[in-house]
Amino acid sequence: MRQIGQIKQVQIQRTALKQGQKPQRYYDPAPILVVEKLLLTPRGVLGVTVAGEQLVDVHNADHPASRYASVNGISLGFTSHYQAMREKFGAHLTDGCAGENILVEIAEAFQLEALGERIAIQSQESSQWVYLERLRVAAPCVEFSYFALNELLPVPAEILRETLMFLDQGQRGFYATFMSEEPLTLQAGDTVFVEA
């Protein structure tokens, strides 16, 4: 295994980040909440606050307005990808604004093939290993693309297409599945590895 970085922060989406009705639907990162710990289960994640309260992520199968689709229970992103997005689109693309559950502090960029079969994370608190499997690209949506562009609508079709292409291939993040039946927790400072 090769160490690639450490978790910078863990967070949940309390509700959907795409708001409104088509064709006026828009992206709003306000429902993102940074939490103390992330509790991983096969049905998705829960955020654990400093006070110990458990909050259900909108992609958890048990959320009342669940957006769970069997492959998107956990999401992760990289600070290096945010840096590239800021260089292209501007400072409004702050770390974590795409809504991933796990944000990894890392210098290099990754596409799906370089991540291998799974990602391993070692908890600094318990020394337990957490494995995230079935990795796949979190394809960018039109609403997040408009948010990245930060321009008045309508955006020319060619610019939107270029933006979607730039944000694809993992630039906007990845989905993963937690296969263990035993819930495990992650938090900022935990170490992230790829199985090289």
Short mmCIF file of C-alpha atoms in Angstrom, two decimals:
data_model
loop_
_atom_site.label_atom_id
_atom_site.label_comp_id
_atom_site.label_asym_id
_atom_site.label_seq_id
_atom_site.Cartn_x
_atom_site.Cartn_y
_atom_site.Cartn_z
CA MET A 1 0.00 0.00 0.00
CA ARG A 2 1.07 3.58 -0.62
CA GLN A 3 0.17 6.45 1.66
CA ILE A 4 -1.33 9.33 -0.30
CA GLY A 5 -2.55 11.76 2.37
CA GLN A 6 -4.63 12.39 5.45
CA ILE A 7 -8.27 13.23 5.91
CA LYS A 8 -8.68 17.01 6.18
CA GLN A 9 -12.35 16.98 7.11
CA VAL A 10 -15.45 14.81 7.15
CA GLN A 11 -18.90 16.16 6.34
CA ILE A 12 -22.45 15.27 5.44
CA GLN A 13 -25.18 16.69 3.25
CA ARG A 14 -28.21 17.29 5.47
CA THR A 15 -30.45 17.75 2.41
CA ALA A 16 -30.02 17.79 -1.37
CA LEU A 17 -27.61 20.39 -2.77
CA LYS A 18 -29.61 20.83 -5.97
CA GLN A 19 -32.45 23.21 -5.20
CA GLY A 20 -35.48 24.46 -7.11
CA GLN A 21 -37.31 23.07 -10.11
CA LYS A 22 -36.09 22.64 -13.69
CA PRO A 23 -35.21 24.73 -15.61
CA GLN A 24 -34.41 27.07 -12.68
CA ARG A 25 -32.68 24.40 -10.58
CA TYR A 26 -29.42 25.52 -8.95
CA TYR A 27 -26.62 24.23 -6.74
CA ASP A 28 -26.43 25.42 -3.12
CA PRO A 29 -23.70 24.08 -0.77
CA ALA A 30 -25.46 25.46 2.36
CA PRO A 31 -26.74 22.00 3.54
CA ILE A 32 -23.15 20.72 3.87
CA LEU A 33 -22.14 20.28 7.51
CA VAL A 34 -18.59 19.54 8.68
CA VAL A 35 -18.79 17.00 11.52
CA GLU A 36 -16.45 15.62 14.15
CA LYS A 37 -16.62 12.02 12.91
CA LEU A 38 -18.14 10.04 10.10
CA LEU A 39 -19.87 6.75 10.94
CA LEU A 40 -19.74 4.40 7.93
CA THR A 41 -22.39 1.74 7.42
CA PRO A 42 -23.38 -0.38 4.39
CA ARG A 43 -26.46 1.88 3.98
CA GLY A 44 -24.47 5.12 3.86
CA VAL A 45 -22.94 7.50 6.37
CA LEU A 46 -23.95 9.39 9.46
CA GLY A 47 -22.22 12.47 10.78
CA VAL A 48 -21.35 12.56 14.46
CA THR A 49 -21.18 16.01 16.04
CA VAL A 50 -18.87 17.09 18.87
CA ALA A 51 -21.83 16.56 21.22
CA GLY A 52 -22.24 12.98 19.94
CA GLU A 53 -25.44 13.60 17.97
CA GLN A 54 -25.81 11.40 14.87
CA LEU A 55 -27.09 13.08 11.71
CA VAL A 56 -28.10 11.09 8.63
CA ASP A 57 -26.52 12.03 5.30
CA VAL A 58 -28.96 12.55 2.42
CA HIS A 59 -27.27 9.69 0.49
CA ASN A 60 -27.89 7.26 3.35
CA ALA A 61 -30.67 4.79 2.51
CA ASP A 62 -32.35 5.69 5.84
CA HIS A 63 -32.63 9.45 5.20
CA PRO A 64 -36.33 10.50 4.92
CA ALA A 65 -35.60 12.17 1.54
CA SER A 66 -32.87 9.71 0.57
CA ARG A 67 -30.88 10.14 -2.63
CA TYR A 68 -29.25 6.73 -2.12
CA ALA A 69 -28.63 4.82 -5.36
CA SER A 70 -26.62 1.80 -4.09
CA VAL A 71 -23.31 3.14 -5.51
CA ASN A 72 -23.25 6.62 -3.92
CA GLY A 73 -23.43 5.88 -0.20
CA ILE A 74 -19.99 7.41 0.45
CA SER A 75 -18.14 10.08 -1.50
CA LEU A 76 -14.61 11.40 -1.32
CA GLY A 77 -12.57 14.17 -2.88
CA PHE A 78 -9.06 15.59 -2.84
CA THR A 79 -7.73 19.04 -1.98
CA SER A 80 -5.46 18.92 -5.05
CA HIS A 81 -8.56 18.70 -7.24
CA TYR A 82 -10.07 21.73 -5.52
CA GLN A 83 -6.86 23.66 -6.13
CA ALA A 84 -7.15 22.88 -9.85
CA MET A 85 -10.83 23.92 -9.85
CA ARG A 86 -9.98 27.21 -8.10
CA GLU A 87 -7.25 27.92 -10.62
CA LYS A 88 -9.74 27.47 -13.45
CA PHE A 89 -12.94 28.92 -11.98
CA GLY A 90 -12.14 31.04 -8.91
CA ALA A 91 -11.87 31.22 -5.14
CA HIS A 92 -15.57 30.48 -4.53
CA LEU A 93 -14.78 26.75 -4.99
CA THR A 94 -13.72 26.23 -1.40
CA ASP A 95 -12.53 22.85 -0.13
CA GLY A 96 -15.52 20.57 0.42
CA CYS A 97 -18.11 22.62 -1.49
CA ALA A 98 -18.83 19.71 -3.87
CA GLY A 99 -20.32 17.86 -0.88
CA GLU A 100 -18.08 14.80 -0.56
CA ASN A 101 -18.14 12.99 2.80
CA ILE A 102 -14.36 12.57 3.04
CA LEU A 103 -11.95 15.29 1.94
CA VAL A 104 -8.33 14.11 1.68
CA GLU A 105 -5.43 16.56 2.00
CA ILE A 106 -3.12 15.60 -0.83
CA ALA A 107 -0.70 17.21 -3.27
CA GLU A 108 -1.20 14.98 -6.32
CA ALA A 109 -4.27 14.54 -8.51
CA PHE A 110 -5.91 11.17 -9.09
CA GLN A 111 -8.07 9.63 -11.76
CA LEU A 112 -10.01 6.46 -11.10
CA GLU A 113 -7.45 4.03 -12.54
CA ALA A 114 -4.71 5.32 -10.21
CA LEU A 115 -6.83 4.63 -7.12
CA GLY A 116 -6.82 0.88 -7.74
CA GLU A 117 -9.38 -1.58 -6.44
CA ARG A 118 -9.99 0.13 -3.13
CA ILE A 119 -8.84 2.83 -0.75
CA ALA A 120 -7.66 1.93 2.75
CA ILE A 121 -7.90 4.37 5.66
CA GLN A 122 -6.31 3.79 9.05
CA SER A 123 -8.05 5.34 12.03
CA GLN A 124 -5.70 7.31 14.27
CA GLU A 125 -8.07 6.73 17.19
CA SER A 126 -8.49 2.94 17.02
CA SER A 127 -5.80 1.89 14.49
CA GLN A 128 -8.57 -0.02 12.68
CA TRP A 129 -8.55 -0.21 8.89
CA VAL A 130 -11.49 1.02 6.84
CA TYR A 131 -11.76 -0.14 3.21
CA LEU A 132 -13.70 1.78 0.59
CA GLU A 133 -14.46 -0.36 -2.44
CA ARG A 134 -16.33 -0.24 -5.77
CA LEU A 135 -14.82 3.15 -6.55
CA ARG A 136 -16.41 5.13 -9.34
CA VAL A 137 -16.35 8.65 -10.69
CA ALA A 138 -18.90 11.09 -9.25
CA ALA A 139 -19.95 12.63 -12.56
CA PRO A 140 -20.53 16.38 -12.41
CA CYS A 141 -24.06 17.70 -12.77
CA VAL A 142 -25.13 20.74 -14.76
CA GLU A 143 -26.05 22.61 -11.57
CA PHE A 144 -22.58 22.19 -10.02
CA SER A 145 -21.05 23.22 -13.36
CA TYR A 146 -23.04 26.47 -13.31
CA PHE A 147 -21.95 26.97 -9.69
CA ALA A 148 -18.30 26.47 -10.72
CA LEU A 149 -18.62 28.92 -13.60
CA ASN A 150 -20.15 31.51 -11.25
CA GLU A 151 -21.65 33.39 -14.20
CA LEU A 152 -25.06 34.78 -14.98
CA LEU A 153 -27.25 32.38 -16.94
CA PRO A 154 -27.61 31.42 -19.69
CA VAL A 155 -24.14 30.00 -20.26
CA PRO A 156 -23.22 29.17 -23.87
CA ALA A 157 -23.54 25.44 -24.57
CA GLU A 158 -19.89 25.09 -25.56
CA ILE A 159 -18.66 26.60 -22.27
CA LEU A 160 -21.00 24.34 -20.28
CA ARG A 161 -19.77 21.29 -22.20
CA GLU A 162 -16.11 22.23 -21.55
CA THR A 163 -16.88 22.73 -17.86
CA LEU A 164 -18.59 19.34 -17.56
CA MET A 165 -15.61 17.68 -19.24
CA PHE A 166 -13.13 19.43 -16.93
CA LEU A 167 -15.08 18.39 -13.81
CA ASP A 168 -15.40 14.76 -14.93
CA GLN A 169 -12.96 11.84 -14.54
CA GLY A 170 -12.90 12.32 -10.75
CA GLN A 171 -12.06 16.02 -10.68
CA ARG A 172 -15.31 16.62 -8.78
CA GLY A 173 -14.83 13.48 -6.68
CA PHE A 174 -15.55 9.76 -6.39
CA TYR A 175 -18.17 7.43 -4.96
CA ALA A 176 -17.31 4.37 -2.90
CA THR A 177 -19.00 1.55 -1.02
CA PHE A 178 -18.33 0.44 2.54
CA MET A 179 -18.74 -3.34 2.58
CA SER A 180 -18.28 -4.22 6.27
CA GLU A 181 -21.33 -5.08 8.36
CA GLU A 182 -19.64 -3.54 11.41
CA PRO A 183 -19.99 0.28 11.43
CA LEU A 184 -16.65 2.11 11.68
CA THR A 185 -15.74 5.75 12.20
CA LEU A 186 -13.37 8.13 10.43
CA GLN A 187 -12.22 11.62 11.32
CA ALA A 188 -9.82 14.35 10.32
CA GLY A 189 -6.20 13.19 10.65
CA ASP A 190 -6.83 9.57 9.63
CA THR A 191 -4.31 8.29 7.07
CA VAL A 192 -5.34 7.36 3.52
CA PHE A 193 -3.66 4.71 1.34
CA VAL A 194 -4.09 3.26 -2.13
CA GLU A 195 -3.28 -0.35 -2.79
CA ALA A 196 -0.50 0.13 -5.35
#
